[in-house]
mmCIF file of C-alpha atoms and ligand atoms in Angstrom:
data_model
loop_
_atom_site.group_PDB
_atom_site.id
_atom_site.type_symbol
_atom_site.label_atom_id
_atom_site.label_comp_id
_atom_site.label_asym_id
_atom_site.label_seq_id
_atom_site.Cartn_x
_atom_site.Cartn_y
_atom_site.Cartn_z
ATOM 1 C CA MET A 5 21.502 -12.484 2.814
ATOM 2 C CA GLU A 6 20.297 -10.453 -0.150
ATOM 3 C CA SER A 7 22.603 -10.010 -3.111
ATOM 4 C CA LEU A 8 24.747 -7.026 -2.185
ATOM 5 C CA GLU A 9 26.308 -6.258 -5.509
ATOM 6 C CA THR A 10 27.067 -2.709 -6.649
ATOM 7 C CA LEU A 11 27.192 -1.603 -3.009
ATOM 8 C CA SER A 12 30.252 -0.307 -1.255
ATOM 9 C CA ASP A 13 28.844 0.808 2.034
ATOM 10 C CA PRO A 14 31.070 0.583 5.167
ATOM 11 C CA ALA A 15 28.117 -0.021 7.532
ATOM 12 C CA LEU A 16 26.771 -2.746 5.309
ATOM 13 C CA ALA A 17 30.271 -4.213 4.926
ATOM 14 C CA ARG A 18 30.588 -4.409 8.739
ATOM 15 C CA GLN A 19 27.198 -6.079 8.988
ATOM 16 C CA SER A 20 28.107 -8.507 6.207
ATOM 17 C CA LEU A 21 31.419 -9.284 7.890
ATOM 18 C CA GLU A 22 29.634 -10.146 11.122
ATOM 19 C CA ALA A 23 27.220 -12.383 9.216
ATOM 20 C CA VAL A 24 30.113 -14.209 7.515
ATOM 21 C CA VAL A 25 31.980 -14.652 10.814
ATOM 22 C CA GLU A 26 28.849 -16.098 12.387
ATOM 23 C CA LEU A 27 28.296 -18.549 9.556
ATOM 24 C CA ALA A 28 31.984 -19.499 9.535
ATOM 25 C CA GLY A 29 31.585 -20.235 13.257
ATOM 26 C CA GLU A 30 28.768 -22.645 12.433
ATOM 27 C CA PHE A 31 30.988 -24.286 9.838
ATOM 28 C CA LYS A 32 33.766 -24.695 12.404
ATOM 29 C CA LYS A 33 31.335 -26.194 14.906
ATOM 30 C CA LYS A 34 30.020 -28.627 12.308
ATOM 31 C CA PHE A 35 33.296 -29.654 10.624
ATOM 32 C CA GLY A 36 35.907 -28.907 13.303
ATOM 33 C CA ARG A 37 38.004 -26.646 11.042
ATOM 34 C CA VAL A 38 37.809 -23.373 9.123
ATOM 35 C CA PRO A 39 36.498 -23.421 5.541
ATOM 36 C CA VAL A 40 39.089 -23.105 2.766
ATOM 37 C CA LEU A 41 38.102 -21.023 -0.267
ATOM 38 C CA MET A 42 40.152 -20.170 -3.327
ATOM 39 C CA GLU A 43 39.825 -17.123 -5.553
ATOM 40 C CA VAL A 44 40.997 -17.578 -9.134
ATOM 41 C CA CYS A 45 41.158 -13.939 -10.076
ATOM 42 C CA GLY A 46 44.057 -11.601 -9.434
ATOM 43 C CA SER A 47 41.738 -8.651 -8.860
ATOM 44 C CA HIS A 48 39.909 -10.609 -6.176
ATOM 45 C CA THR A 49 43.270 -11.362 -4.541
ATOM 46 C CA MET A 50 44.073 -7.645 -4.513
ATOM 47 C CA ALA A 51 40.571 -6.714 -3.346
ATOM 48 C CA PHE A 52 40.693 -9.181 -0.429
ATOM 49 C CA ALA A 53 44.069 -7.821 0.687
ATOM 50 C CA LYS A 54 43.366 -4.133 0.081
ATOM 51 C CA SER A 55 39.985 -4.110 1.815
ATOM 52 C CA GLY A 56 41.519 -5.805 4.868
ATOM 53 C CA LEU A 57 39.058 -8.680 4.514
ATOM 54 C CA LYS A 58 41.743 -11.335 4.228
ATOM 55 C CA THR A 59 43.210 -10.182 7.548
ATOM 56 C CA ARG A 60 39.843 -9.721 9.260
ATOM 57 C CA LEU A 61 38.688 -13.163 8.181
ATOM 58 C CA LYS A 62 41.913 -15.078 8.753
ATOM 59 C CA ASP A 63 40.726 -16.894 11.909
ATOM 60 C CA HIS A 64 37.349 -17.704 10.351
ATOM 61 C CA VAL A 65 37.803 -18.424 6.646
ATOM 62 C CA ARG A 66 41.040 -19.397 4.906
ATOM 63 C CA LEU A 67 41.277 -17.524 1.632
ATOM 64 C CA ILE A 68 43.815 -18.869 -0.840
ATOM 65 C CA ALA A 69 44.908 -17.134 -4.020
ATOM 66 C CA GLY A 70 44.959 -19.402 -7.063
ATOM 67 C CA PRO A 71 46.204 -19.069 -10.637
ATOM 68 C CA GLY A 72 44.331 -15.899 -11.538
ATOM 69 C CA CYS A 73 46.928 -13.392 -12.617
ATOM 70 C CA PRO A 74 47.897 -13.674 -16.293
ATOM 71 C CA VAL A 75 51.406 -12.285 -15.743
ATOM 72 C CA CYS A 76 52.116 -14.631 -12.816
ATOM 73 C CA VAL A 77 51.045 -17.796 -14.621
ATOM 74 C CA THR A 78 53.207 -17.076 -17.675
ATOM 75 C CA ASP A 79 56.042 -19.560 -17.434
ATOM 76 C CA GLN A 80 59.686 -18.587 -17.271
ATOM 77 C CA LYS A 81 60.521 -20.068 -20.694
ATOM 78 C CA SER A 82 57.828 -17.916 -22.367
ATOM 79 C CA ILE A 83 59.214 -14.835 -20.662
ATOM 80 C CA ASP A 84 62.722 -15.674 -21.891
ATOM 81 C CA ALA A 85 61.264 -16.195 -25.386
ATOM 82 C CA MET A 86 59.533 -12.796 -25.362
ATOM 83 C CA ILE A 87 62.744 -11.107 -24.237
ATOM 84 C CA GLN A 88 64.614 -12.833 -27.059
ATOM 85 C CA LEU A 89 61.903 -11.782 -29.500
ATOM 86 C CA ALA A 90 62.587 -8.165 -28.616
ATOM 87 C CA GLU A 91 66.249 -8.614 -29.550
ATOM 88 C CA GLY A 92 65.468 -9.051 -33.242
ATOM 89 C CA SER A 93 66.192 -6.102 -35.515
ATOM 90 C CA ASN A 94 63.582 -3.849 -37.088
ATOM 91 C CA ARG A 95 60.970 -4.846 -34.518
ATOM 92 C CA ILE A 96 58.615 -2.987 -32.229
ATOM 93 C CA LEU A 97 57.360 -5.091 -29.340
ATOM 94 C CA CYS A 98 54.100 -3.995 -27.689
ATOM 95 C CA THR A 99 53.099 -5.161 -24.231
ATOM 96 C CA PHE A 100 51.036 -4.363 -21.169
ATOM 97 C CA GLY A 101 53.018 -2.604 -18.435
ATOM 98 C CA ASP A 102 53.163 -5.469 -15.924
ATOM 99 C CA MET A 103 55.230 -7.657 -18.250
ATOM 100 C CA MET A 104 58.033 -5.106 -18.478
ATOM 101 C CA ARG A 105 59.569 -5.825 -15.081
ATOM 102 C CA VAL A 106 59.108 -9.605 -14.915
ATOM 103 C CA PRO A 107 62.616 -11.008 -14.711
ATOM 104 C CA GLY A 108 63.624 -13.541 -17.321
ATOM 105 C CA SER A 109 66.592 -15.854 -16.792
ATOM 106 C CA LYS A 110 69.007 -13.004 -17.451
ATOM 107 C CA VAL A 111 67.168 -9.723 -18.033
ATOM 108 C CA SER A 112 63.665 -8.257 -18.197
ATOM 109 C CA LEU A 113 61.912 -6.490 -21.063
ATOM 110 C CA MET A 114 62.627 -3.279 -19.181
ATOM 111 C CA ASN A 115 66.383 -4.021 -19.345
ATOM 112 C CA SER A 116 66.068 -4.675 -23.089
ATOM 113 C CA LYS A 117 64.265 -1.374 -23.535
ATOM 114 C CA THR A 118 66.987 0.443 -21.597
ATOM 115 C CA ASP A 119 69.481 -1.259 -23.912
ATOM 116 C CA GLY A 120 67.763 0.407 -26.853
ATOM 117 C CA LYS A 121 65.222 -2.156 -28.004
ATOM 118 C CA ASP A 122 61.942 -0.681 -29.223
ATOM 119 C CA ILE A 123 59.482 -1.995 -26.629
ATOM 120 C CA ARG A 124 56.309 -0.024 -26.055
ATOM 121 C CA VAL A 125 53.811 -0.219 -23.222
ATOM 122 C CA ILE A 126 50.255 -0.164 -24.498
ATOM 123 C CA TYR A 127 46.930 0.150 -22.686
ATOM 124 C CA SER A 128 44.805 -1.618 -25.276
ATOM 125 C CA PRO A 129 45.748 -4.214 -27.922
ATOM 126 C CA LEU A 130 44.230 -1.846 -30.485
ATOM 127 C CA ASP A 131 47.065 0.615 -29.720
ATOM 128 C CA SER A 132 49.476 -1.926 -31.200
ATOM 129 C CA VAL A 133 47.540 -1.958 -34.484
ATOM 130 C CA LYS A 134 47.854 1.814 -34.668
ATOM 131 C CA ILE A 135 51.596 1.552 -34.047
ATOM 132 C CA ALA A 136 51.857 -0.950 -36.928
ATOM 133 C CA GLU A 137 49.964 1.422 -39.209
ATOM 134 C CA GLU A 138 52.231 4.307 -38.293
ATOM 135 C CA ASN A 139 55.409 2.247 -38.757
ATOM 136 C CA PRO A 140 55.005 0.352 -42.046
ATOM 137 C CA ASP A 141 58.770 -0.246 -42.300
ATOM 138 C CA LYS A 142 58.878 -2.047 -38.915
ATOM 139 C CA GLU A 143 57.560 -5.392 -37.732
ATOM 140 C CA VAL A 144 55.125 -4.798 -34.884
ATOM 141 C CA ILE A 145 54.547 -7.685 -32.455
ATOM 142 C CA LEU A 146 51.978 -7.670 -29.689
ATOM 143 C CA LEU A 147 52.582 -9.889 -26.659
ATOM 144 C CA GLY A 148 49.176 -11.547 -26.371
ATOM 145 C CA ILE A 149 48.857 -12.388 -22.711
ATOM 146 C CA GLY A 150 45.664 -12.834 -20.745
ATOM 147 C CA PHE A 151 42.706 -14.900 -19.664
ATOM 148 C CA GLU A 152 39.274 -14.964 -21.276
ATOM 149 C CA THR A 153 38.762 -11.326 -20.277
ATOM 150 C CA THR A 154 41.563 -10.086 -22.499
ATOM 151 C CA ILE A 155 41.522 -12.671 -25.285
ATOM 152 C CA PRO A 156 38.444 -11.221 -27.060
ATOM 153 C CA ILE A 157 40.197 -7.830 -27.182
ATOM 154 C CA LEU A 158 43.248 -9.513 -28.699
ATOM 155 C CA THR A 159 41.034 -10.939 -31.428
ATOM 156 C CA LEU A 160 39.558 -7.481 -32.020
ATOM 157 C CA ALA A 161 43.083 -6.204 -32.646
ATOM 158 C CA ILE A 162 43.718 -9.059 -35.093
ATOM 159 C CA ARG A 163 40.410 -8.317 -36.851
ATOM 160 C CA GLU A 164 41.416 -4.662 -37.133
ATOM 161 C CA ALA A 165 44.843 -5.589 -38.563
ATOM 162 C CA GLU A 166 43.076 -7.897 -41.032
ATOM 163 C CA ARG A 167 40.630 -5.148 -42.021
ATOM 164 C CA LYS A 168 43.519 -2.740 -42.577
ATOM 165 C CA GLU A 169 45.444 -5.433 -44.479
ATOM 166 C CA LEU A 170 48.533 -4.861 -42.351
ATOM 167 C CA LYS A 171 51.483 -6.998 -43.399
ATOM 168 C CA ASN A 172 53.752 -5.925 -40.545
ATOM 169 C CA TYR A 173 51.575 -6.970 -37.612
ATOM 170 C CA SER A 174 51.469 -10.134 -35.543
ATOM 171 C CA VAL A 175 50.612 -11.410 -32.068
ATOM 172 C CA TRP A 176 52.750 -13.673 -29.869
ATOM 173 C CA MET A 177 49.914 -15.617 -28.231
ATOM 174 C CA THR A 178 50.481 -16.911 -24.712
ATOM 175 C CA THR A 179 46.888 -16.873 -23.532
ATOM 176 C CA LYS A 180 45.404 -18.913 -20.715
ATOM 177 C CA LEU A 181 41.988 -20.409 -20.014
ATOM 178 C CA VAL A 182 40.409 -20.639 -16.579
ATOM 179 C CA GLU A 183 38.550 -23.957 -16.758
ATOM 180 C CA PRO A 184 41.544 -26.175 -17.691
ATOM 181 C CA VAL A 185 43.715 -24.742 -14.928
ATOM 182 C CA MET A 186 40.952 -25.168 -12.356
ATOM 183 C CA ARG A 187 40.547 -28.757 -13.504
ATOM 184 C CA ALA A 188 44.321 -29.320 -13.309
ATOM 185 C CA LEU A 189 44.374 -27.953 -9.762
ATOM 186 C CA LEU A 190 41.465 -30.109 -8.684
ATOM 187 C CA ASP A 191 42.823 -33.197 -10.455
ATOM 188 C CA SER A 192 46.199 -32.780 -8.748
ATOM 189 C CA GLY A 193 44.550 -32.949 -5.329
ATOM 190 C CA GLU A 194 47.474 -30.891 -3.977
ATOM 191 C CA VAL A 195 45.247 -28.345 -2.343
ATOM 192 C CA LYS A 196 42.066 -29.208 -0.447
ATOM 193 C CA LEU A 197 39.322 -26.690 -1.081
ATOM 194 C CA ASP A 198 35.742 -26.235 0.057
ATOM 195 C CA GLY A 199 34.759 -23.837 -2.699
ATOM 196 C CA PHE A 200 35.748 -21.206 -5.241
ATOM 197 C CA ILE A 201 35.219 -17.468 -5.426
ATOM 198 C CA LEU A 202 34.818 -17.342 -9.201
ATOM 199 C CA PRO A 203 36.225 -14.565 -11.399
ATOM 200 C CA GLY A 204 33.774 -11.764 -12.114
ATOM 201 C CA HIS A 205 35.321 -10.516 -15.359
ATOM 202 C CA VAL A 206 36.025 -13.911 -16.901
ATOM 203 C CA SER A 207 32.425 -14.872 -16.116
ATOM 204 C CA VAL A 208 31.155 -11.849 -18.048
ATOM 205 C CA VAL A 209 32.663 -13.423 -21.170
ATOM 206 C CA LEU A 210 32.058 -17.114 -20.456
ATOM 207 C CA GLY A 211 28.805 -16.955 -18.507
ATOM 208 C CA LYS A 212 27.785 -18.701 -15.338
ATOM 209 C CA LYS A 213 27.156 -21.960 -17.192
ATOM 210 C CA SER A 214 30.841 -22.350 -18.012
ATOM 211 C CA PHE A 215 31.518 -23.127 -14.350
ATOM 212 C CA ASP A 216 28.835 -25.794 -13.980
ATOM 213 C CA PHE A 217 31.592 -28.404 -14.510
ATOM 214 C CA LEU A 218 32.629 -27.758 -10.904
ATOM 215 C CA VAL A 219 29.466 -29.383 -9.638
ATOM 216 C CA GLU A 220 29.046 -31.934 -12.415
ATOM 217 C CA ASP A 221 32.617 -33.265 -12.387
ATOM 218 C CA TYR A 222 34.054 -32.335 -8.994
ATOM 219 C CA GLN A 223 31.128 -31.842 -6.579
ATOM 220 C CA ILE A 224 32.521 -28.520 -5.434
ATOM 221 C CA SER A 225 30.718 -25.184 -5.266
ATOM 222 C CA GLY A 226 31.581 -21.764 -6.614
ATOM 223 C CA VAL A 227 30.110 -18.283 -6.410
ATOM 224 C CA ILE A 228 30.683 -15.589 -9.033
ATOM 225 C CA THR A 229 31.181 -12.254 -7.284
ATOM 226 C CA GLY A 230 32.162 -8.666 -7.910
ATOM 227 C CA PHE A 231 35.069 -6.813 -6.380
ATOM 228 C CA GLU A 232 33.629 -4.516 -3.687
ATOM 229 C CA PRO A 233 33.985 -5.662 -0.049
ATOM 230 C CA VAL A 234 30.242 -6.268 0.323
ATOM 231 C CA GLN A 235 30.208 -8.273 -2.888
ATOM 232 C CA LEU A 236 33.145 -10.393 -1.735
ATOM 233 C CA LEU A 237 31.475 -10.971 1.626
ATOM 234 C CA SER A 238 28.195 -11.833 -0.011
ATOM 235 C CA GLY A 239 29.984 -14.421 -2.172
ATOM 236 C CA ILE A 240 31.672 -15.990 0.849
ATOM 237 C CA TYR A 241 28.393 -16.008 2.753
ATOM 238 C CA LYS A 242 26.614 -17.812 -0.050
ATOM 239 C CA LEU A 243 29.387 -20.382 -0.310
ATOM 240 C CA LEU A 244 29.216 -20.998 3.429
ATOM 241 C CA GLU A 245 25.458 -21.442 3.225
ATOM 242 C CA LEU A 246 25.910 -24.115 0.564
ATOM 243 C CA LEU A 247 28.606 -25.857 2.587
ATOM 244 C CA LEU A 248 26.485 -25.893 5.727
ATOM 245 C CA GLU A 249 23.551 -27.324 3.804
ATOM 246 C CA ASN A 250 25.817 -29.952 2.193
ATOM 247 C CA LYS A 251 24.746 -28.678 -1.241
ATOM 248 C CA PHE A 252 26.851 -28.242 -4.375
ATOM 249 C CA ASP A 253 26.032 -25.408 -6.734
ATOM 250 C CA VAL A 254 27.473 -22.649 -8.903
ATOM 251 C CA LEU A 255 25.813 -19.361 -8.025
ATOM 252 C CA ASN A 256 25.874 -16.068 -9.851
ATOM 253 C CA ASP A 257 26.076 -13.343 -7.220
ATOM 254 C CA TYR A 258 26.997 -10.720 -9.810
ATOM 255 C CA PRO A 259 23.903 -10.937 -12.050
ATOM 256 C CA SER A 260 23.875 -7.329 -13.237
ATOM 257 C CA VAL A 261 27.014 -7.997 -15.296
ATOM 258 C CA VAL A 262 27.252 -11.790 -15.587
ATOM 259 C CA LYS A 263 24.697 -13.680 -17.622
ATOM 260 C CA ASP A 264 24.141 -17.416 -17.781
ATOM 261 C CA GLU A 265 25.337 -17.611 -21.392
ATOM 262 C CA GLY A 266 28.048 -14.950 -21.089
ATOM 263 C CA ASN A 267 28.932 -12.561 -23.880
ATOM 264 C CA LEU A 268 28.016 -14.378 -27.094
ATOM 265 C CA THR A 269 29.674 -11.789 -29.347
ATOM 266 C CA ALA A 270 32.994 -12.254 -27.549
ATOM 267 C CA GLN A 271 32.629 -16.044 -27.648
ATOM 268 C CA LYS A 272 31.962 -15.876 -31.400
ATOM 269 C CA LEU A 273 35.127 -13.853 -31.926
ATOM 270 C CA LEU A 274 37.168 -16.432 -30.023
ATOM 271 C CA LYS A 275 35.719 -19.274 -32.106
ATOM 272 C CA GLN A 276 36.299 -17.447 -35.362
ATOM 273 C CA TYR A 277 39.994 -16.656 -34.858
ATOM 274 C CA LEU A 278 41.359 -19.097 -32.327
ATOM 275 C CA ARG A 279 41.815 -22.766 -31.585
ATOM 276 C CA LEU A 280 42.747 -24.671 -28.444
ATOM 277 C CA HIS A 281 46.410 -25.194 -27.711
ATOM 278 C CA ASP A 282 48.429 -26.977 -24.997
ATOM 279 C CA GLU A 283 49.836 -24.144 -22.900
ATOM 280 C CA ASP A 284 52.765 -24.096 -20.469
ATOM 281 C CA TRP A 285 51.994 -22.668 -17.027
ATOM 282 C CA ARG A 286 54.379 -21.440 -14.385
ATOM 283 C CA GLY A 287 54.746 -24.119 -11.749
ATOM 284 C CA MET A 288 52.178 -26.382 -13.407
ATOM 285 C CA GLY A 289 53.801 -27.628 -16.591
ATOM 286 C CA THR A 290 51.880 -28.086 -19.825
ATOM 287 C CA ILE A 291 48.111 -28.275 -19.441
ATOM 288 C CA PRO A 292 46.346 -29.757 -22.493
ATOM 289 C CA GLY A 293 43.960 -27.357 -24.246
ATOM 290 C CA SER A 294 44.579 -24.616 -21.713
ATOM 291 C CA GLY A 295 45.290 -21.781 -24.127
ATOM 292 C CA LEU A 296 44.137 -20.325 -27.425
ATOM 293 C CA VAL A 297 46.279 -19.641 -30.482
ATOM 294 C CA LEU A 298 45.467 -18.352 -33.949
ATOM 295 C CA LYS A 299 43.861 -20.714 -36.426
ATOM 296 C CA GLU A 300 45.877 -21.729 -39.474
ATOM 297 C CA GLU A 301 43.959 -19.333 -41.756
ATOM 298 C CA TYR A 302 45.240 -16.382 -39.688
ATOM 299 C CA ALA A 303 48.862 -17.598 -39.659
ATOM 300 C CA GLN A 304 50.057 -14.291 -41.124
ATOM 301 C CA PHE A 305 49.219 -12.686 -37.767
ATOM 302 C CA ASP A 306 50.848 -15.447 -35.712
ATOM 303 C CA ALA A 307 54.205 -14.207 -34.427
ATOM 304 C CA LYS A 308 55.149 -17.729 -33.342
ATOM 305 C CA LYS A 309 54.991 -18.773 -37.006
ATOM 306 C CA ARG A 310 56.744 -15.665 -38.296
ATOM 307 C CA TYR A 311 59.713 -15.491 -35.931
ATOM 308 C CA GLU A 312 62.228 -18.077 -34.832
ATOM 309 C CA VAL A 313 63.007 -17.991 -31.120
ATOM 310 C CA SER A 314 64.934 -20.642 -29.280
ATOM 311 C CA VAL A 315 65.546 -20.517 -25.549
ATOM 312 C CA GLY A 316 67.154 -23.076 -23.276
ATOM 313 C CA GLU A 317 66.012 -24.284 -19.882
ATOM 314 C CA PRO A 318 65.338 -21.274 -17.654
ATOM 315 C CA ARG A 319 67.713 -20.362 -14.851
ATOM 316 C CA LYS A 320 66.589 -21.773 -11.509
ATOM 317 C CA THR A 321 66.042 -19.309 -8.660
ATOM 318 C CA LYS A 322 64.698 -19.583 -5.128
ATOM 319 C CA CYS A 323 61.492 -17.845 -6.242
ATOM 320 C CA ARG A 324 58.448 -19.929 -5.253
ATOM 321 C CA CYS A 325 55.856 -18.304 -7.516
ATOM 322 C CA GLY A 326 55.003 -21.753 -8.920
ATOM 323 C CA GLU A 327 53.788 -22.873 -5.492
ATOM 324 C CA ILE A 328 52.092 -19.520 -4.804
ATOM 325 C CA ILE A 329 50.048 -19.923 -7.993
ATOM 326 C CA ARG A 330 48.979 -23.430 -6.983
ATOM 327 C CA GLY A 331 47.797 -22.134 -3.614
ATOM 328 C CA LEU A 332 50.338 -24.268 -1.729
ATOM 329 C CA ILE A 333 52.232 -21.607 0.193
ATOM 330 C CA ASN A 334 51.720 -18.054 1.281
ATOM 331 C CA PRO A 335 54.194 -15.352 0.210
ATOM 332 C CA GLU A 336 55.967 -15.172 3.571
ATOM 333 C CA SER A 337 56.981 -18.826 3.152
ATOM 334 C CA CYS A 338 59.331 -17.696 0.376
ATOM 335 C CA VAL A 339 62.775 -16.886 1.798
ATOM 336 C CA LEU A 340 63.091 -14.018 -0.650
ATOM 337 C CA PHE A 341 59.873 -12.249 0.394
ATOM 338 C CA ASN A 342 60.691 -8.727 1.605
ATOM 339 C CA LYS A 343 64.376 -9.647 1.556
ATOM 340 C CA GLY A 344 65.720 -10.079 -1.965
ATOM 341 C CA CYS A 345 62.242 -9.642 -3.438
ATOM 342 C CA THR A 346 60.158 -6.461 -3.075
ATOM 343 C CA PRO A 347 57.941 -4.541 -5.540
ATOM 344 C CA ALA A 348 60.907 -2.214 -6.193
ATOM 345 C CA HIS A 349 63.209 -5.196 -6.900
ATOM 346 C CA PRO A 350 60.942 -8.095 -7.832
ATOM 347 C CA ILE A 351 62.409 -11.537 -8.350
ATOM 348 C CA GLY A 352 59.239 -13.291 -9.462
ATOM 349 C CA PRO A 353 56.098 -12.221 -11.343
ATOM 350 C CA CYS A 354 53.889 -12.558 -8.247
ATOM 351 C CA MET A 355 55.731 -9.518 -6.847
ATOM 352 C CA VAL A 356 55.717 -7.587 -10.149
ATOM 353 C CA SER A 357 52.110 -7.856 -11.181
ATOM 354 C CA THR A 358 49.483 -5.446 -9.914
ATOM 355 C CA GLU A 359 47.327 -8.559 -9.420
ATOM 356 C CA GLY A 360 50.091 -10.728 -7.959
ATOM 357 C CA THR A 361 49.690 -12.535 -4.646
ATOM 358 C CA CYS A 362 53.122 -11.512 -3.328
ATOM 359 C CA ALA A 363 52.568 -7.867 -4.302
ATOM 360 C CA ALA A 364 49.164 -7.886 -2.563
ATOM 361 C CA HIS A 365 50.671 -9.447 0.545
ATOM 362 C CA TYR A 366 53.619 -7.026 0.545
ATOM 363 C CA GLN A 367 51.425 -3.954 0.162
ATOM 364 C CA TYR A 368 48.671 -4.783 2.610
ATOM 365 C CA MET A 369 49.502 -7.740 4.849
ATOM 366 C CA ARG A 370 53.248 -7.801 5.499
ATOM 367 C CA GLY A 371 54.243 -9.271 8.869
ATOM 368 C CA GLU A 372 50.699 -10.256 9.845
HETATM 369 S S1 SF4 B 14 41.575 -10.281 -15.978
HETATM 370 FE FE1 SF4 B 14 39.752 -9.925 -14.733
HETATM 371 S S2 SF4 B 14 39.021 -11.944 -14.240
HETATM 372 FE FE2 SF4 B 14 41.109 -12.206 -15.002
HETATM 373 S S3 SF4 B 14 42.411 -12.183 -13.228
HETATM 374 FE FE3 SF4 B 14 42.314 -10.089 -13.937
HETATM 375 S S4 SF4 B 14 40.563 -9.181 -12.883
HETATM 376 FE FE4 SF4 B 14 40.381 -11.376 -12.657
HETATM 377 S S1 SF4 B 15 58.340 -13.346 -2.791
HETATM 378 FE FE1 SF4 B 15 59.237 -12.944 -4.782
HETATM 379 S S2 SF4 B 15 60.602 -14.597 -5.143
HETATM 380 FE FE2 SF4 B 15 59.232 -15.252 -3.519
HETATM 381 S S3 SF4 B 15 57.544 -16.289 -4.540
HETATM 382 FE FE3 SF4 B 15 56.955 -14.169 -4.334
HETATM 383 S S4 SF4 B 15 57.604 -13.211 -6.253
HETATM 384 FE FE4 SF4 B 15 58.664 -15.185 -6.119
#
C-alpha cells in the first residue's frame, strides 16, 4: 500500500479498510489470534473512535489506548496540588481548558474558580505571559502540562517572560515524556502488544529516530501516522505487513511532517531550559526521568520552588483511569462508566479530557 497521508477520501478509506481486514485475516490464520496494537496519542484514540474505525476493526485488530493524553496521565496528587496552588492569595492561575473539570480529592479547579479564585483558561502558554505583564501586582502561575508537543511551547513562554524580565511569572511543571512511559509499559509486561501506532505530533518534535529504541531494546515495531482515517489505516496496514514478515522496524508513515531528526529548534529549547526529572504518573507511580523541569538557573520561573504546597494522600474512588491508561481495561469495565461518570459529570480525567479514552468511548462507542 502506498503512503496515504494527507488524504481523507471515503472511497479510499473503504478500500484501505478492506485491505487491512484482509491482512488481519492473514495474521489470524498465521498466529491464531487477532493482532493487538496500542496507540500512545490521545488524538489517535479520538480519531479511531470518531471515524468508526475502532468499531469496524474490532473483530480483526484489537486497538488499545495507551498513556497518550496529558490530562489523563496527570496523577491525582498533582491535581490536588494544583487546586491548592490556586487557593493562595494574590495569584492568577492559568491553565488549558481540559484541566478545569478534572476532579481532585475534594474539588476541581472549576469549583475553585466558582468560589472566586482567579483561574483563567488560556489557549497558548504565551497568553499567560501577557496576563503577567498586564497584572504586575499579581503572581501569575501557568500549569505546565503536556507531552513533547507542548513542552517546547512552554519553554517559549518562559523565554518570553525572561526577555520581558517578568518577576511575577512562573510555571508549575508537570510535563511528561513519551519514551520513558512506553518503556515502563513494556518493562511491566502487563499488556501484550504486537506493535505501536506512534504519535504524529510528538514525532514532529522528537523525530522518527527517537522511537528506534522500540526495535533495539524491545524487538517491537511502531509506525508513525497522521490522524485521518486513511492515514490510520495505512499505519495499521504497515504494522501488519511487518508482523506477517516477522520483521521489526519503526516506520515513518507521516513523512511530510515528521523528519528523522525531528524539530532541532524545539529540541534545543528543551535542552536549554529543562532537565530530566522523575515524574509521577496516574496509575503508574513514579517513572525515573519521565518528565522535564526547569534547570536551576531558571529557578525564578519555577513555581514549585516559589510556592509551598503540601497535599496528603489522595482520596480513593472507584475510578479506574489508572488501568485505562495502562491499556488493561476498556471504559465499560469501570462500574462508573455512563452511571456515575459521564462527560457532563466526570469522575476521572479519562472522561473529562477531549483526548480521553472514556470520553471517546462514551461519545462514539457506548454499548457496542
Ligand atoms: S499532544 Fe499531540 S501527540 Fe500528544 S497526545 Fe495530544 S495529539 Fe497526541
Ligand atoms: S468511566 Fe469515569 S470513573 Fe471510570 S475509569 Fe473512566 S473516567 Fe474513571
